[in-house]
Short mmCIF file of the C-alpha atoms (twelve columns), coordinates in Angstrom:
data_MODEL
# 
_entry.id   MODEL 
# 
loop_
_atom_site.group_PDB 
_atom_site.id 
_atom_site.type_symbol 
_atom_site.label_atom_id 
_atom_site.label_alt_id 
_atom_site.label_comp_id 
_atom_site.label_asym_id 
_atom_site.label_seq_id 
_atom_site.Cartn_x 
_atom_site.Cartn_y 
_atom_site.Cartn_z 
_atom_site.pdbx_PDB_model_num 
ATOM 1   C CA . MET A 1   -143.939 10.384  -170.432 1 
ATOM 2   C CA . LYS A 2   -141.972 8.669   -167.732 1 
ATOM 3   C CA . LYS A 3   -139.961 5.841   -168.683 1 
ATOM 4   C CA . GLN A 4   -140.012 2.693   -166.341 1 
ATOM 5   C CA . ARG A 5   -136.208 1.737   -165.970 1 
ATOM 6   C CA . PRO A 6   -134.848 -0.741  -163.664 1 
ATOM 7   C CA . VAL A 7   -133.596 0.692   -160.194 1 
ATOM 8   C CA . ASN A 8   -131.297 -2.076  -159.626 1 
ATOM 9   C CA . LEU A 9   -128.439 -2.397  -161.845 1 
ATOM 10  C CA . ASN A 10  -125.942 -4.257  -159.691 1 
ATOM 11  C CA . LEU A 11  -125.813 -7.814  -161.409 1 
ATOM 12  C CA . LEU A 12  -124.397 -9.430  -158.548 1 
ATOM 13  C CA . THR A 13  -127.567 -8.896  -156.657 1 
ATOM 14  C CA . ILE A 14  -129.891 -10.056 -159.343 1 
ATOM 15  C CA . ARG A 15  -130.831 -13.609 -159.277 1 
ATOM 16  C CA . GLN A 16  -129.976 -15.123 -162.453 1 
ATOM 17  C CA . PRO A 17  -131.905 -18.323 -163.839 1 
ATOM 18  C CA . ALA A 18  -130.025 -21.573 -164.109 1 
ATOM 19  C CA . ALA A 19  -129.855 -21.388 -167.797 1 
ATOM 20  C CA . ALA A 20  -128.099 -17.850 -167.657 1 
ATOM 21  C CA . ILE A 21  -125.780 -19.200 -165.020 1 
ATOM 22  C CA . SER A 22  -124.872 -22.179 -167.387 1 
ATOM 23  C CA . SER A 23  -124.323 -19.938 -170.390 1 
ATOM 24  C CA . ILE A 24  -121.968 -17.681 -168.407 1 
ATOM 25  C CA . LEU A 25  -120.068 -20.466 -167.088 1 
ATOM 26  C CA . HIS A 26  -119.727 -22.038 -170.630 1 
ATOM 27  C CA . ARG A 27  -118.212 -18.756 -171.522 1 
ATOM 28  C CA . ILE A 28  -115.793 -18.625 -168.602 1 
ATOM 29  C CA . SER A 29  -114.838 -22.207 -169.091 1 
ATOM 30  C CA . GLY A 30  -114.033 -21.486 -172.764 1 
ATOM 31  C CA . LEU A 31  -111.820 -18.402 -171.793 1 
ATOM 32  C CA . ILE A 32  -109.934 -20.565 -169.290 1 
ATOM 33  C CA . MET A 33  -109.264 -23.223 -172.055 1 
ATOM 34  C CA . LEU A 34  -108.201 -20.390 -174.305 1 
ATOM 35  C CA . LEU A 35  -105.737 -19.175 -171.745 1 
ATOM 36  C CA . SER A 36  -104.560 -22.479 -170.832 1 
ATOM 37  C CA . VAL A 37  -103.461 -23.426 -174.420 1 
ATOM 38  C CA . GLY A 38  -100.360 -21.284 -174.274 1 
ATOM 39  C CA . LEU A 39  -99.238  -23.323 -171.270 1 
ATOM 40  C CA . LEU A 40  -100.054 -26.700 -172.695 1 
ATOM 41  C CA . VAL A 41  -98.452  -26.056 -176.093 1 
ATOM 42  C CA . TRP A 42  -95.360  -25.044 -174.200 1 
ATOM 43  C CA . ALA A 43  -95.230  -28.037 -172.180 1 
ATOM 44  C CA . LEU A 44  -95.769  -30.401 -175.115 1 
ATOM 45  C CA . ALA A 45  -92.871  -28.517 -177.158 1 
ATOM 46  C CA . THR A 46  -90.533  -28.541 -174.307 1 
ATOM 47  C CA . SER A 47  -91.260  -32.424 -173.655 1 
ATOM 48  C CA . LEU A 48  -90.814  -33.132 -177.406 1 
ATOM 49  C CA . GLN A 49  -87.493  -31.359 -177.686 1 
ATOM 50  C CA . SER A 50  -85.227  -33.496 -175.598 1 
ATOM 51  C CA . ALA A 51  -85.135  -36.177 -172.847 1 
ATOM 52  C CA . GLU A 52  -84.144  -33.224 -170.508 1 
ATOM 53  C CA . GLY A 53  -86.944  -31.306 -171.687 1 
ATOM 54  C CA . PHE A 54  -89.251  -34.153 -170.927 1 
ATOM 55  C CA . ALA A 55  -87.895  -34.524 -167.436 1 
ATOM 56  C CA . MET A 56  -88.029  -30.793 -166.821 1 
ATOM 57  C CA . VAL A 57  -91.872  -30.865 -167.723 1 
ATOM 58  C CA . HIS A 58  -92.541  -34.062 -165.966 1 
ATOM 59  C CA . GLU A 59  -91.036  -32.533 -162.621 1 
ATOM 60  C CA . LEU A 60  -92.931  -29.615 -163.123 1 
ATOM 61  C CA . PHE A 61  -96.280  -31.066 -163.531 1 
ATOM 62  C CA . THR A 62  -95.895  -33.363 -160.641 1 
ATOM 63  C CA . GLY A 63  -96.209  -30.665 -157.987 1 
ATOM 64  C CA . PHE A 64  -99.474  -30.032 -156.218 1 
ATOM 65  C CA . ILE A 65  -99.828  -26.538 -157.683 1 
ATOM 66  C CA . ALA A 66  -99.548  -27.757 -161.257 1 
ATOM 67  C CA . LYS A 67  -101.821 -30.694 -160.775 1 
ATOM 68  C CA . PHE A 68  -104.264 -28.045 -159.194 1 
ATOM 69  C CA . ILE A 69  -103.937 -26.140 -162.348 1 
ATOM 70  C CA . VAL A 70  -104.238 -29.118 -164.709 1 
ATOM 71  C CA . TRP A 71  -107.362 -30.265 -162.705 1 
ATOM 72  C CA . GLY A 72  -108.737 -26.697 -163.282 1 
ATOM 73  C CA . ILE A 73  -108.161 -26.915 -166.953 1 
ATOM 74  C CA . LEU A 74  -109.684 -30.234 -167.083 1 
ATOM 75  C CA . THR A 75  -112.644 -29.222 -165.111 1 
ATOM 76  C CA . ALA A 76  -113.156 -26.366 -167.577 1 
ATOM 77  C CA . LEU A 77  -112.699 -28.579 -170.517 1 
ATOM 78  C CA . GLY A 78  -115.398 -31.321 -169.135 1 
ATOM 79  C CA . TYR A 79  -117.877 -28.497 -168.228 1 
ATOM 80  C CA . HIS A 80  -117.570 -26.734 -171.619 1 
ATOM 81  C CA . LEU A 81  -117.851 -29.844 -173.367 1 
ATOM 82  C CA . VAL A 82  -121.052 -30.785 -171.423 1 
ATOM 83  C CA . ALA A 83  -122.600 -27.133 -171.830 1 
ATOM 84  C CA . GLY A 84  -121.668 -27.331 -175.526 1 
ATOM 85  C CA . VAL A 85  -123.619 -30.283 -176.251 1 
ATOM 86  C CA . ARG A 86  -126.392 -28.801 -174.290 1 
ATOM 87  C CA . HIS A 87  -126.359 -25.671 -176.448 1 
ATOM 88  C CA . MET A 88  -126.007 -27.652 -179.731 1 
ATOM 89  C CA . ILE A 89  -129.175 -29.776 -178.632 1 
ATOM 90  C CA . MET A 90  -130.947 -26.630 -178.008 1 
ATOM 91  C CA . ASP A 91  -129.786 -25.118 -181.395 1 
ATOM 92  C CA . MET A 92  -131.503 -28.085 -182.964 1 
ATOM 93  C CA . GLY A 93  -134.777 -26.965 -181.322 1 
ATOM 94  C CA . TYR A 94  -135.028 -29.346 -178.478 1 
ATOM 95  C CA . PHE A 95  -135.373 -28.369 -174.554 1 
ATOM 96  C CA . GLU A 96  -135.916 -24.563 -175.535 1 
ATOM 97  C CA . GLU A 97  -138.755 -24.083 -173.274 1 
ATOM 98  C CA . LEU A 98  -138.177 -22.375 -169.697 1 
ATOM 99  C CA . VAL A 99  -138.665 -25.461 -167.647 1 
ATOM 100 C CA . SER A 100 -136.621 -27.955 -169.729 1 
ATOM 101 C CA . GLY A 101 -134.064 -25.215 -170.241 1 
ATOM 102 C CA . ARG A 102 -133.652 -24.972 -166.350 1 
ATOM 103 C CA . ILE A 103 -133.498 -28.707 -166.129 1 
ATOM 104 C CA . THR A 104 -130.840 -29.285 -168.801 1 
ATOM 105 C CA . ALA A 105 -128.850 -26.549 -167.059 1 
ATOM 106 C CA . GLN A 106 -129.235 -28.238 -163.741 1 
ATOM 107 C CA . ILE A 107 -128.019 -31.391 -165.557 1 
ATOM 108 C CA . SER A 108 -125.156 -29.899 -167.070 1 
ATOM 109 C CA . PHE A 109 -124.011 -28.670 -163.516 1 
ATOM 110 C CA . VAL A 110 -124.281 -32.052 -162.137 1 
ATOM 111 C CA . LEU A 111 -122.424 -33.682 -165.107 1 
ATOM 112 C CA . GLY A 112 -119.678 -30.962 -164.914 1 
ATOM 113 C CA . VAL A 113 -119.186 -31.725 -161.035 1 
ATOM 114 C CA . VAL A 114 -119.057 -35.528 -161.853 1 
ATOM 115 C CA . LEU A 115 -116.340 -34.894 -164.538 1 
ATOM 116 C CA . SER A 116 -114.550 -32.545 -162.270 1 
ATOM 117 C CA . VAL A 117 -114.270 -35.224 -159.533 1 
ATOM 118 C CA . LEU A 118 -113.465 -37.857 -162.127 1 
ATOM 119 C CA . ALA A 119 -110.362 -35.510 -163.373 1 
ATOM 120 C CA . GLY A 120 -109.373 -35.138 -159.582 1 
ATOM 121 C CA . VAL A 121 -109.591 -38.817 -159.040 1 
ATOM 122 C CA . TRP A 122 -107.498 -39.432 -162.326 1 
ATOM 123 C CA . LEU A 123 -104.884 -36.873 -161.305 1 
ATOM 124 C CA . TRP A 124 -104.415 -37.744 -157.666 1 
# 
């Protein structure tokens, strides 16, 4: 008996549905937030130690690169929040069908971009 196996195993060439991309981005944004916790806790601890520590953290976070990193963290946080609410709604049994799952994934993309732009406007 000959088994029917997929020929193309390169995941970068396979077109993923919007719901799969949303799920993958949700995991990536969670990883970004997990990795950024160390930086943010260090900044908080240093800024609370003394006035000099606060001045150092303030000076460090006013540069363009630091603002860009913080913008990335806020973007990840915003998208993770939106996609997490989407997943919780789906866990309750709503919007589980293929069409509604695609639409809610696209809505989460749009809301993620809106939150990203708002975070950029707030930072700069």
